[in-house]
Amino acid sequence: MGTGRRQGTAVIQDSQSCLPLSKILKDGDVVLLLTPGIAPDAAITGSSPQDSSTDPFEPLGQALARHHPWVRHVPYLPRNGISGTHVVHIRLATTVVFVISGPPRHGQRSQVALAEITRAVCEHRPQIIVACCNMNDLGPLESSFPTIIQIPNHSPAALEAAASVLFGIPQSPAATAPTVQNLILAPKPWTVQVWDGHRDLGAVYDLWLECFPDHFKLNRFLFQSLLRRDGYAMHYIVREPETSTILGFCATYTTYIDSGGERLIGSMAAIFVRPSYRQRGVGLSLHNHALRQLTKTRGVCRLQLGSTFPRLFYGLPFQVSSDWFRRRSWPMIPQPTLAGTGQEVCDWLLRFEDWPATGLMPSGLTFRPCEFSEFDMVLEMVESVSKRKDNVGWYDLYAKLANTMNIRDIVVGIEEGAIVAIALTYVKNTGSPAAEDLPWAGMIGDDVGGVTCVCIADETNKRDAIMIRLLDSCIRILSGQGMTKLFIDGIKGGDEGFQSMGFQKWARYREVWRDV
């Protein structure tokens, strides 16, 4: 890249597309920070010359931990090399950040050589080199390491800048001098085109795989089926003018909010940009164009990040920087009394073997598959609960089951002859509209069944007990269909309760929307 040998903070290359780290890390993933065990240089770090015990790279560990709390900082001694202890830490990590302070001193082993040993031990794990010096002093690194960041020295300010680059946090103008790359690749407006589902599918699918972590990898058939929704899907692309290469993509949908069939929600389901073209205005051009088109669509009265059904992401994934959207006037500061302001919503995954044994059923309460004669009552309850809870699109998903055998996928709770609880189950390859709209259960595994759109009557005073029994009944039904795990999407709150029942968080989103 154009700035490969300039001094300053710069990404020299990222051929493995692991930057920013927020794109590939999820909760619990360990970032291993390997730093050379060297004495602090007072002229660089500002430390006292007498304090030789201070680790000069501690500011980098602290800065990384502010963005991702699961950071393990382990020094290595250039004279001793990479030990068995380092190997253990590497194999427990998801990503390795290896710091090189400079060329070898007399009697020391080359830190570059130790980085090459570490890369071999990393195997499939991304390794990122942070060079705290002029790379001219280290020799050609680009052929050995796919991701390299250069900073001018190991001062606290330079290390803070390195952490910002690693997590894609914009730096203040004073933090880094202008580079040739910054001057050439300045943001600009781009021409946005409507995507051609036949011509562009392959390129957009490849871009999806490049931009999102393995956690969110769809197979090509599902990706195609989610995008090709005639009548209420419209997607956009930006091309590189000279080569026609697709640089960015934005998926949008319109969905009925309720049973009235007049009010619509406009969903910005996903925006993703080729890593080498980020911060050049591609994403902003797609964002602004898509919003204009959704706002002009007759009936659209609300805009949201993420999508209801079909579902790419429930909301804004936690891996995506919320600050970029906050600057575009999306509400990102959660307010307890104001929905759609960035509250956390989770998808959960349960292994049936972790489900706790349940006791006696509350008196007068039974759970079973829905009968065809009960379907209209189910729709009435879904409509009522959805209006009170602002569950957009739920009525439409249930209504798709009309006149199909999938009505039996609905589990109902009956108390004194009245329906007090409802849940919609689904498994892949059964023709279920829910399975077609909610891809992640089937992508996790063929033995994963889904539960969605859980409704419990507000009049009942046994909500927790009913919820547990409803899930227990869904598990029994799905187990009878050969499933061994349960995926439940879009749950707001209740973390302690779900964790106590054996559920693990699979994905975290921010629920963000605003009225038009």
Short mmCIF file of C-alpha atoms in Angstrom, two decimals:
data_model
loop_
_atom_site.label_atom_id
_atom_site.label_comp_id
_atom_site.label_asym_id
_atom_site.label_seq_id
_atom_site.Cartn_x
_atom_site.Cartn_y
_atom_site.Cartn_z
CA MET A 1 0.00 0.00 0.00
CA GLY A 2 1.13 3.56 -0.60
CA THR A 3 2.29 4.29 2.96
CA GLY A 4 4.27 1.11 3.62
CA ARG A 5 7.52 2.78 4.64
CA ARG A 6 6.37 6.10 6.08
CA GLN A 7 6.77 6.78 9.77
CA GLY A 8 3.51 7.26 11.66
CA THR A 9 0.47 5.16 12.58
CA ALA A 10 -0.68 3.21 9.56
CA VAL A 11 -2.10 -0.13 8.48
CA ILE A 12 0.60 -1.46 6.17
CA GLN A 13 -1.50 -4.38 4.98
CA ASP A 14 -4.41 -6.59 6.06
CA SER A 15 -4.67 -9.36 3.51
CA GLN A 16 -6.48 -11.63 5.99
CA SER A 17 -9.18 -8.93 6.50
CA CYS A 18 -9.23 -9.19 10.27
CA LEU A 19 -9.41 -5.45 10.94
CA PRO A 20 -11.21 -4.03 12.75
CA LEU A 21 -11.07 -6.75 15.41
CA SER A 22 -14.63 -5.91 16.47
CA LYS A 23 -15.68 -7.57 13.18
CA ILE A 24 -14.29 -11.00 14.12
CA LEU A 25 -14.47 -11.08 17.92
CA LYS A 26 -17.40 -12.12 20.04
CA ASP A 27 -17.95 -12.24 23.79
CA GLY A 28 -15.41 -14.48 25.50
CA ASP A 29 -12.92 -14.58 22.63
CA VAL A 30 -9.42 -14.08 24.03
CA VAL A 31 -7.02 -11.59 22.44
CA LEU A 32 -3.45 -12.56 23.31
CA LEU A 33 -1.06 -9.61 23.43
CA LEU A 34 2.58 -10.70 23.15
CA THR A 35 5.03 -7.87 23.90
CA PRO A 36 8.83 -7.84 24.20
CA GLY A 37 10.24 -7.75 27.70
CA ILE A 38 12.34 -4.60 27.43
CA ALA A 39 13.19 -1.88 29.89
CA PRO A 40 11.21 1.36 29.49
CA ASP A 41 12.88 4.14 27.57
CA ALA A 42 12.21 7.30 29.54
CA ALA A 43 12.66 9.46 26.47
CA ILE A 44 9.84 7.56 24.74
CA THR A 45 7.46 6.48 27.50
CA GLY A 46 7.86 9.41 29.85
CA SER A 47 8.55 7.02 32.77
CA SER A 48 11.08 7.55 35.48
CA PRO A 49 14.58 6.27 34.58
CA GLN A 50 14.74 4.60 38.00
CA ASP A 51 11.54 2.59 37.46
CA SER A 52 12.93 -0.29 35.40
CA SER A 53 10.13 -2.64 36.54
CA THR A 54 7.46 -0.81 34.56
CA ASP A 55 6.19 -2.67 31.49
CA PRO A 56 6.23 -0.03 28.72
CA PHE A 57 3.51 -1.92 26.82
CA GLU A 58 0.97 -1.95 29.63
CA PRO A 59 -0.86 1.06 28.07
CA LEU A 60 -1.52 -1.04 24.97
CA GLY A 61 -3.03 -3.87 27.03
CA GLN A 62 -5.21 -1.40 28.92
CA ALA A 63 -6.33 0.35 25.72
CA LEU A 64 -7.27 -2.96 24.07
CA ALA A 65 -9.22 -4.04 27.17
CA ARG A 66 -11.36 -0.90 26.95
CA HIS A 67 -12.63 -2.11 23.58
CA HIS A 68 -12.71 -5.86 24.34
CA PRO A 69 -12.36 -7.00 27.97
CA TRP A 70 -10.95 -10.45 27.21
CA VAL A 71 -7.30 -9.45 26.68
CA ARG A 72 -4.41 -11.54 28.03
CA HIS A 73 -1.09 -9.67 28.11
CA VAL A 74 1.96 -11.98 28.15
CA PRO A 75 5.52 -10.64 27.67
CA TYR A 76 8.18 -12.58 25.78
CA LEU A 77 11.93 -12.20 26.35
CA PRO A 78 13.92 -11.74 23.13
CA ARG A 79 16.84 -13.64 24.65
CA ASN A 80 14.68 -16.68 25.57
CA GLY A 81 12.24 -16.84 22.67
CA ILE A 82 8.78 -18.40 22.52
CA SER A 83 8.36 -20.94 25.32
CA GLY A 84 5.89 -23.72 25.98
CA THR A 85 3.92 -21.33 28.19
CA HIS A 86 3.52 -18.96 25.25
CA VAL A 87 2.30 -21.85 23.08
CA VAL A 88 -0.41 -22.71 25.64
CA HIS A 89 -1.61 -19.09 25.69
CA ILE A 90 -1.60 -18.93 21.88
CA ARG A 91 -3.76 -22.04 21.59
CA LEU A 92 -6.29 -20.63 24.05
CA ALA A 93 -6.56 -17.38 22.09
CA THR A 94 -8.78 -16.38 19.20
CA THR A 95 -6.45 -13.64 17.92
CA VAL A 96 -2.78 -12.88 18.60
CA VAL A 97 -1.31 -9.35 18.58
CA PHE A 98 2.50 -9.57 18.40
CA VAL A 99 4.48 -6.41 19.18
CA ILE A 100 7.95 -5.79 17.72
CA SER A 101 9.86 -2.96 19.37
CA GLY A 102 12.77 -2.82 16.92
CA PRO A 103 15.73 -4.64 15.40
CA PRO A 104 17.71 -7.04 17.63
CA ARG A 105 20.32 -5.72 20.01
CA HIS A 106 23.65 -7.45 20.61
CA GLY A 107 23.13 -10.94 21.97
CA GLN A 108 19.35 -10.95 21.39
CA ARG A 109 17.27 -13.04 19.04
CA SER A 110 15.38 -11.22 16.30
CA GLN A 111 11.84 -10.31 17.34
CA VAL A 112 10.82 -10.80 13.71
CA ALA A 113 12.10 -14.38 13.86
CA LEU A 114 10.10 -14.95 17.06
CA ALA A 115 7.04 -13.50 15.34
CA GLU A 116 7.50 -16.04 12.53
CA ILE A 117 7.63 -18.86 15.08
CA THR A 118 4.45 -17.51 16.68
CA ARG A 119 2.73 -17.36 13.32
CA ALA A 120 3.44 -21.06 12.78
CA VAL A 121 1.98 -21.88 16.21
CA CYS A 122 -1.07 -19.70 15.52
CA GLU A 123 -2.18 -22.01 12.70
CA HIS A 124 -5.64 -20.71 11.70
CA ARG A 125 -5.72 -17.90 14.28
CA PRO A 126 -5.21 -14.37 12.95
CA GLN A 127 -1.87 -12.87 13.95
CA ILE A 128 -1.39 -9.10 13.82
CA ILE A 129 2.03 -7.48 13.91
CA VAL A 130 2.38 -4.09 15.61
CA ALA A 131 5.78 -2.64 14.69
CA CYS A 132 6.82 0.17 17.05
CA CYS A 133 9.55 1.48 14.80
CA ASN A 134 10.48 2.36 11.24
CA MET A 135 9.91 -0.81 9.26
CA ASN A 136 12.98 -0.06 7.13
CA ASP A 137 14.98 -1.25 10.16
CA LEU A 138 13.26 -4.65 10.21
CA GLY A 139 13.53 -5.75 6.61
CA PRO A 140 10.67 -6.91 4.36
CA LEU A 141 7.81 -8.12 6.59
CA GLU A 142 4.91 -8.04 4.14
CA SER A 143 5.59 -11.48 2.67
CA SER A 144 5.66 -13.13 6.11
CA PHE A 145 2.75 -11.48 7.94
CA PRO A 146 -0.68 -10.77 6.42
CA THR A 147 -1.65 -7.99 8.86
CA ILE A 148 0.84 -5.30 9.91
CA ILE A 149 0.36 -2.01 11.77
CA GLN A 150 3.19 0.50 12.11
CA ILE A 151 3.44 3.07 14.91
CA PRO A 152 6.36 5.48 15.37
CA ASN A 153 7.45 4.24 18.83
CA HIS A 154 6.13 2.60 22.00
CA SER A 155 5.03 5.76 23.78
CA PRO A 156 1.62 5.57 25.51
CA ALA A 157 0.13 7.87 22.85
CA ALA A 158 1.41 5.67 20.01
CA LEU A 159 0.16 2.51 21.75
CA GLU A 160 -3.26 4.11 22.28
CA ALA A 161 -3.31 4.93 18.56
CA ALA A 162 -2.47 1.30 17.73
CA ALA A 163 -5.42 0.08 19.85
CA SER A 164 -7.72 2.51 18.04
CA VAL A 165 -6.56 1.21 14.66
CA LEU A 166 -7.01 -2.41 15.79
CA PHE A 167 -10.64 -1.75 16.70
CA GLY A 168 -11.45 0.71 13.93
CA ILE A 169 -11.89 3.70 16.24
CA PRO A 170 -11.36 7.00 14.40
CA GLN A 171 -8.36 8.95 15.69
CA SER A 172 -8.35 12.67 16.33
CA PRO A 173 -6.55 14.75 13.70
CA ALA A 174 -3.78 15.48 16.18
CA ALA A 175 -3.15 11.76 16.80
CA THR A 176 -1.65 11.06 13.41
CA ALA A 177 -0.09 13.10 10.66
CA PRO A 178 -1.66 13.04 7.18
CA THR A 179 -0.39 10.22 5.00
CA VAL A 180 -0.35 9.79 1.25
CA GLN A 181 -3.08 7.17 1.60
CA ASN A 182 -5.32 9.48 3.61
CA LEU A 183 -4.93 12.22 1.01
CA ILE A 184 -5.61 9.96 -1.95
CA LEU A 185 -8.44 7.93 -0.40
CA ALA A 186 -10.46 10.78 1.06
CA PRO A 187 -14.21 10.10 1.48
CA LYS A 188 -16.39 11.09 -1.44
CA PRO A 189 -19.91 10.47 -2.76
CA TRP A 190 -20.34 7.29 -4.82
CA THR A 191 -22.94 6.36 -7.40
CA VAL A 192 -25.45 3.90 -5.95
CA GLN A 193 -27.15 1.35 -8.22
CA VAL A 194 -29.97 -1.14 -7.75
CA TRP A 195 -28.45 -4.60 -7.52
CA ASP A 196 -29.20 -7.20 -10.18
CA GLY A 197 -30.10 -10.41 -8.34
CA HIS A 198 -28.92 -12.65 -11.18
CA ARG A 199 -25.75 -10.86 -12.23
CA ASP A 200 -24.54 -9.61 -8.83
CA LEU A 201 -25.43 -12.43 -6.44
CA GLY A 202 -22.07 -14.22 -6.57
CA ALA A 203 -20.00 -11.08 -6.03
CA VAL A 204 -22.21 -9.86 -3.19
CA TYR A 205 -22.11 -13.28 -1.52
CA ASP A 206 -18.31 -13.31 -1.69
CA LEU A 207 -18.29 -9.82 -0.18
CA TRP A 208 -20.56 -11.03 2.66
CA LEU A 209 -18.11 -13.85 3.44
CA GLU A 210 -15.22 -11.38 3.41
CA CYS A 211 -16.87 -8.84 5.70
CA PHE A 212 -18.47 -10.92 8.45
CA PRO A 213 -16.99 -13.35 10.99
CA ASP A 214 -17.66 -17.09 10.77
CA HIS A 215 -20.43 -16.62 13.32
CA PHE A 216 -22.56 -15.01 10.61
CA LYS A 217 -21.61 -17.06 7.55
CA LEU A 218 -24.65 -18.15 5.49
CA ASN A 219 -24.48 -20.69 2.73
CA ARG A 220 -25.11 -19.32 -0.74
CA PHE A 221 -28.57 -20.88 -1.14
CA LEU A 222 -29.88 -19.32 2.08
CA PHE A 223 -28.24 -16.00 1.29
CA GLN A 224 -29.96 -15.96 -2.09
CA SER A 225 -33.35 -16.93 -0.66
CA LEU A 226 -33.19 -14.19 1.96
CA LEU A 227 -32.37 -11.48 -0.59
CA ARG A 228 -34.74 -12.50 -3.38
CA ARG A 229 -38.07 -11.46 -1.91
CA ASP A 230 -40.16 -10.03 -4.74
CA GLY A 231 -42.34 -7.09 -3.82
CA TYR A 232 -40.82 -6.04 -0.54
CA ALA A 233 -37.04 -6.22 -0.95
CA MET A 234 -34.81 -3.62 -2.57
CA HIS A 235 -31.02 -3.81 -2.44
CA TYR A 236 -28.26 -1.46 -3.57
CA ILE A 237 -24.61 -1.66 -4.61
CA VAL A 238 -21.65 0.64 -5.22
CA ARG A 239 -19.19 -0.32 -7.97
CA GLU A 240 -15.64 0.75 -8.62
CA PRO A 241 -16.12 2.81 -11.81
CA GLU A 242 -13.14 1.49 -13.75
CA THR A 243 -13.37 -2.24 -12.96
CA SER A 244 -17.09 -2.57 -12.02
CA THR A 245 -15.99 -4.46 -8.91
CA ILE A 246 -18.68 -4.33 -6.21
CA LEU A 247 -17.32 -2.32 -3.29
CA GLY A 248 -20.37 -2.19 -1.02
CA PHE A 249 -23.88 -3.58 -0.59
CA CYS A 250 -27.00 -2.54 1.33
CA ALA A 251 -30.04 -4.80 1.83
CA THR A 252 -33.42 -3.22 2.62
CA TYR A 253 -36.94 -4.55 3.13
CA THR A 254 -40.41 -3.22 3.81
CA THR A 255 -42.69 -5.27 6.08
CA TYR A 256 -46.20 -4.77 7.41
CA ILE A 257 -46.15 -3.58 11.01
CA ASP A 258 -49.51 -5.12 11.96
CA SER A 259 -52.64 -6.73 10.55
CA GLY A 260 -53.95 -3.46 9.12
CA GLY A 261 -51.96 -3.90 5.90
CA GLU A 262 -51.29 -0.18 5.54
CA ARG A 263 -48.38 0.77 7.82
CA LEU A 264 -44.90 -0.44 6.89
CA ILE A 265 -41.53 -0.61 8.59
CA GLY A 266 -38.51 0.09 6.42
CA SER A 267 -35.57 -2.12 7.36
CA MET A 268 -31.93 -1.39 6.63
CA ALA A 269 -31.03 -5.03 7.09
CA ALA A 270 -27.27 -4.85 6.47
CA ILE A 271 -24.58 -2.58 5.05
CA PHE A 272 -21.14 -3.96 4.30
CA VAL A 273 -18.16 -2.54 2.44
CA ARG A 274 -15.00 -4.12 1.06
CA PRO A 275 -12.35 -3.67 3.80
CA SER A 276 -9.85 -1.89 1.55
CA TYR A 277 -12.49 0.73 0.62
CA ARG A 278 -13.77 1.57 4.10
CA GLN A 279 -13.73 5.18 5.35
CA ARG A 280 -13.97 6.38 1.76
CA GLY A 281 -17.68 7.21 1.69
CA VAL A 282 -19.00 3.95 0.20
CA GLY A 283 -21.01 2.98 3.28
CA LEU A 284 -22.30 6.53 3.75
CA SER A 285 -23.44 6.72 0.13
CA LEU A 286 -25.33 3.43 0.49
CA HIS A 287 -26.81 4.44 3.84
CA ASN A 288 -28.11 7.80 2.67
CA HIS A 289 -29.50 6.48 -0.61
CA ALA A 290 -31.30 3.58 1.08
CA LEU A 291 -32.84 5.87 3.69
CA ARG A 292 -34.11 8.24 1.00
CA GLN A 293 -35.73 5.38 -0.88
CA LEU A 294 -37.32 3.86 2.22
CA THR A 295 -38.62 7.22 3.41
CA LYS A 296 -40.21 7.88 0.01
CA THR A 297 -42.01 4.49 0.03
CA ARG A 298 -45.73 4.93 0.65
CA GLY A 299 -46.81 3.60 4.03
CA VAL A 300 -43.38 3.50 5.67
CA CYS A 301 -43.78 5.09 9.10
CA ARG A 302 -40.74 3.62 10.87
CA LEU A 303 -37.11 2.93 9.95
CA GLN A 304 -34.97 0.32 11.70
CA LEU A 305 -31.45 -1.10 11.65
CA GLY A 306 -31.63 -4.82 11.06
CA SER A 307 -34.78 -6.53 9.83
CA THR A 308 -37.85 -8.28 11.15
CA PHE A 309 -38.70 -10.99 8.61
CA PRO A 310 -36.81 -12.11 6.61
CA ARG A 311 -34.03 -11.85 9.17
CA LEU A 312 -30.42 -11.11 8.35
CA PHE A 313 -29.69 -9.46 11.71
CA TYR A 314 -32.27 -8.65 14.38
CA GLY A 315 -30.67 -5.24 14.90
CA LEU A 316 -27.22 -3.72 14.81
CA PRO A 317 -24.74 -6.49 15.74
CA PHE A 318 -22.52 -5.67 18.69
CA GLN A 319 -19.51 -6.35 16.44
CA VAL A 320 -20.43 -3.25 14.40
CA SER A 321 -19.44 0.19 15.66
CA SER A 322 -22.49 2.01 16.96
CA ASP A 323 -20.69 5.35 16.82
CA TRP A 324 -20.84 5.45 13.00
CA PHE A 325 -24.64 5.13 13.12
CA ARG A 326 -24.96 7.51 16.07
CA ARG A 327 -23.34 10.18 13.93
CA ARG A 328 -26.06 9.50 11.33
CA SER A 329 -28.79 10.39 13.89
CA TRP A 330 -29.70 6.83 14.92
CA PRO A 331 -30.58 6.66 18.65
CA MET A 332 -27.77 4.70 20.30
CA ILE A 333 -28.05 5.60 24.00
CA PRO A 334 -30.47 3.16 25.67
CA GLN A 335 -33.32 4.80 27.55
CA PRO A 336 -35.40 2.53 29.81
CA THR A 337 -38.71 4.13 28.89
CA LEU A 338 -38.01 4.67 25.19
CA ALA A 339 -37.88 1.62 22.89
CA GLY A 340 -35.57 1.41 19.91
CA THR A 341 -32.74 3.42 21.48
CA GLY A 342 -30.04 0.74 21.42
CA GLN A 343 -31.29 -1.73 24.03
CA GLU A 344 -29.58 -5.12 23.95
CA VAL A 345 -31.48 -7.98 22.31
CA CYS A 346 -30.05 -11.50 22.18
CA ASP A 347 -30.34 -14.74 20.29
CA TRP A 348 -29.91 -17.73 22.61
CA LEU A 349 -28.80 -21.34 22.05
CA LEU A 350 -29.57 -24.30 24.31
CA ARG A 351 -28.37 -27.89 24.27
CA PHE A 352 -31.25 -30.11 25.34
CA GLU A 353 -28.92 -31.98 27.69
CA ASP A 354 -28.42 -28.73 29.63
CA TRP A 355 -32.14 -28.12 30.09
CA PRO A 356 -33.01 -28.53 33.79
CA ALA A 357 -35.54 -31.15 34.87
CA THR A 358 -38.95 -29.57 35.35
CA GLY A 359 -41.45 -30.22 38.07
CA LEU A 360 -45.20 -30.52 38.05
CA MET A 361 -47.29 -28.54 35.57
CA PRO A 362 -49.27 -25.69 37.15
CA SER A 363 -52.81 -26.81 37.81
CA GLY A 364 -55.19 -26.41 34.88
CA LEU A 365 -52.44 -25.57 32.36
CA THR A 366 -51.70 -27.75 29.33
CA PHE A 367 -49.44 -27.33 26.31
CA ARG A 368 -49.85 -28.95 22.90
CA PRO A 369 -49.67 -28.28 19.14
CA CYS A 370 -52.25 -25.86 17.81
CA GLU A 371 -55.43 -27.26 16.29
CA PHE A 372 -56.63 -25.86 12.97
CA SER A 373 -59.83 -24.65 14.64
CA GLU A 374 -57.75 -22.52 17.03
CA PHE A 375 -55.73 -20.66 14.40
CA ASP A 376 -57.98 -17.59 14.28
CA MET A 377 -57.78 -17.28 18.07
CA VAL A 378 -53.99 -17.54 17.83
CA LEU A 379 -53.91 -14.68 15.31
CA GLU A 380 -56.11 -12.54 17.56
CA MET A 381 -53.79 -13.07 20.51
CA VAL A 382 -50.66 -12.41 18.44
CA GLU A 383 -52.17 -9.18 17.16
CA SER A 384 -53.14 -8.04 20.65
CA VAL A 385 -49.81 -8.86 22.29
CA SER A 386 -47.82 -7.45 19.35
CA LYS A 387 -49.55 -4.09 19.63
CA ARG A 388 -48.86 -3.86 23.35
CA LYS A 389 -45.26 -5.07 23.12
CA ASP A 390 -44.41 -3.37 19.80
CA ASN A 391 -43.48 -6.73 18.24
CA VAL A 392 -43.33 -5.62 14.64
CA GLY A 393 -44.00 -8.22 11.96
CA TRP A 394 -45.09 -11.03 14.27
CA TYR A 395 -48.67 -11.10 13.02
CA ASP A 396 -47.46 -11.35 9.43
CA LEU A 397 -45.21 -14.33 10.23
CA TYR A 398 -48.00 -16.26 11.94
CA ALA A 399 -50.47 -15.34 9.19
CA LYS A 400 -48.22 -17.03 6.60
CA LEU A 401 -49.14 -20.39 8.18
CA ALA A 402 -52.79 -20.08 7.18
CA ASN A 403 -54.11 -23.12 5.29
CA THR A 404 -50.86 -25.04 5.73
CA MET A 405 -49.87 -28.04 7.82
CA ASN A 406 -47.38 -25.77 9.56
CA ILE A 407 -50.19 -24.57 11.82
CA ARG A 408 -49.22 -27.61 13.90
CA ASP A 409 -45.79 -25.98 14.43
CA ILE A 410 -47.50 -23.54 16.80
CA VAL A 411 -47.39 -24.58 20.46
CA VAL A 412 -50.27 -23.25 22.57
CA GLY A 413 -50.76 -23.09 26.32
CA ILE A 414 -54.37 -23.61 27.41
CA GLU A 415 -55.78 -22.60 30.78
CA GLU A 416 -59.48 -22.98 31.55
CA GLY A 417 -60.22 -23.30 27.84
CA ALA A 418 -58.43 -20.06 26.89
CA ILE A 419 -55.12 -19.64 25.06
CA VAL A 420 -52.64 -17.97 27.43
CA ALA A 421 -49.35 -18.68 25.65
CA ILE A 422 -48.11 -19.21 22.10
CA ALA A 423 -44.77 -20.03 20.49
CA LEU A 424 -43.85 -20.82 16.90
CA THR A 425 -41.42 -23.72 16.38
CA TYR A 426 -39.59 -24.52 13.14
CA VAL A 427 -36.98 -26.82 11.66
CA LYS A 428 -35.26 -26.58 8.30
CA ASN A 429 -36.44 -28.39 5.16
CA THR A 430 -40.08 -28.67 6.28
CA GLY A 431 -41.53 -25.85 4.18
CA SER A 432 -41.99 -23.72 7.29
CA PRO A 433 -42.24 -19.99 6.47
CA ALA A 434 -40.48 -19.30 9.79
CA ALA A 435 -37.50 -21.45 8.80
CA GLU A 436 -37.31 -19.61 5.47
CA ASP A 437 -37.30 -16.22 7.22
CA LEU A 438 -35.02 -17.14 10.15
CA PRO A 439 -31.87 -18.79 8.79
CA TRP A 440 -29.56 -19.04 11.78
CA ALA A 441 -30.93 -22.15 13.54
CA GLY A 442 -30.49 -24.23 10.39
CA MET A 443 -27.07 -22.73 9.74
CA ILE A 444 -25.81 -23.64 13.20
CA GLY A 445 -26.63 -27.30 12.55
CA ASP A 446 -29.14 -29.74 11.12
CA ASP A 447 -30.02 -30.76 14.70
CA VAL A 448 -31.00 -27.23 15.79
CA GLY A 449 -34.68 -26.37 16.02
CA GLY A 450 -36.00 -22.83 16.39
CA VAL A 451 -38.55 -21.06 18.55
CA THR A 452 -39.72 -17.55 17.76
CA CYS A 453 -42.48 -15.02 18.47
CA VAL A 454 -43.34 -16.13 22.01
CA CYS A 455 -46.56 -14.53 23.26
CA ILE A 456 -47.84 -14.77 26.85
CA ALA A 457 -51.10 -13.16 27.90
CA ASP A 458 -50.62 -10.12 30.12
CA GLU A 459 -53.60 -11.12 32.25
CA THR A 460 -51.81 -14.12 33.74
CA ASN A 461 -49.88 -13.80 37.01
CA LYS A 462 -47.70 -16.86 36.30
CA ARG A 463 -45.59 -15.53 33.44
CA ASP A 464 -42.29 -17.12 34.49
CA ALA A 465 -43.82 -20.51 35.16
CA ILE A 466 -45.73 -20.41 31.87
CA MET A 467 -42.59 -19.41 29.95
CA ILE A 468 -40.63 -22.34 31.39
CA ARG A 469 -43.42 -24.81 30.61
CA LEU A 470 -43.88 -23.39 27.13
CA LEU A 471 -40.17 -23.82 26.36
CA ASP A 472 -40.22 -27.30 27.89
CA SER A 473 -43.07 -28.28 25.57
CA CYS A 474 -41.23 -26.83 22.55
CA ILE A 475 -38.13 -28.82 23.50
CA ARG A 476 -40.14 -32.05 23.77
CA ILE A 477 -41.74 -31.47 20.37
CA LEU A 478 -38.45 -30.58 18.67
CA SER A 479 -36.69 -33.52 20.33
CA GLY A 480 -39.31 -35.78 18.79
CA GLN A 481 -38.27 -34.37 15.40
CA GLY A 482 -34.64 -35.37 15.95
CA MET A 483 -33.36 -32.02 17.22
CA THR A 484 -30.79 -31.80 20.04
CA LYS A 485 -30.51 -28.01 20.40
CA LEU A 486 -32.87 -25.04 20.58
CA PHE A 487 -32.33 -21.59 19.06
CA ILE A 488 -34.55 -18.75 20.26
CA ASP A 489 -34.24 -15.32 18.65
CA GLY A 490 -34.83 -11.72 19.59
CA ILE A 491 -35.15 -11.90 23.38
CA LYS A 492 -35.13 -8.60 25.26
CA GLY A 493 -33.75 -8.91 28.78
CA GLY A 494 -34.11 -11.92 31.04
CA ASP A 495 -30.40 -12.77 30.89
CA GLU A 496 -30.19 -14.32 34.35
CA GLY A 497 -33.29 -16.41 33.78
CA PHE A 498 -32.14 -17.81 30.45
CA GLN A 499 -28.64 -18.51 31.71
CA SER A 500 -30.05 -20.32 34.74
CA MET A 501 -31.96 -22.58 32.34
CA GLY A 502 -28.81 -23.55 30.41
CA PHE A 503 -29.05 -21.09 27.50
CA GLN A 504 -25.92 -19.46 26.07
CA LYS A 505 -25.91 -16.15 24.19
CA TRP A 506 -25.36 -16.79 20.49
CA ALA A 507 -25.53 -13.21 19.19
CA ARG A 508 -26.07 -9.74 20.62
CA TYR A 509 -27.74 -6.83 18.84
CA ARG A 510 -28.78 -3.27 19.54
CA GLU A 511 -32.47 -2.62 18.84
CA VAL A 512 -32.50 0.69 16.97
CA TRP A 513 -35.35 2.36 15.15
CA ARG A 514 -36.89 5.76 14.61
CA ASP A 515 -40.24 7.02 13.38
CA VAL A 516 -40.54 8.77 10.03
#
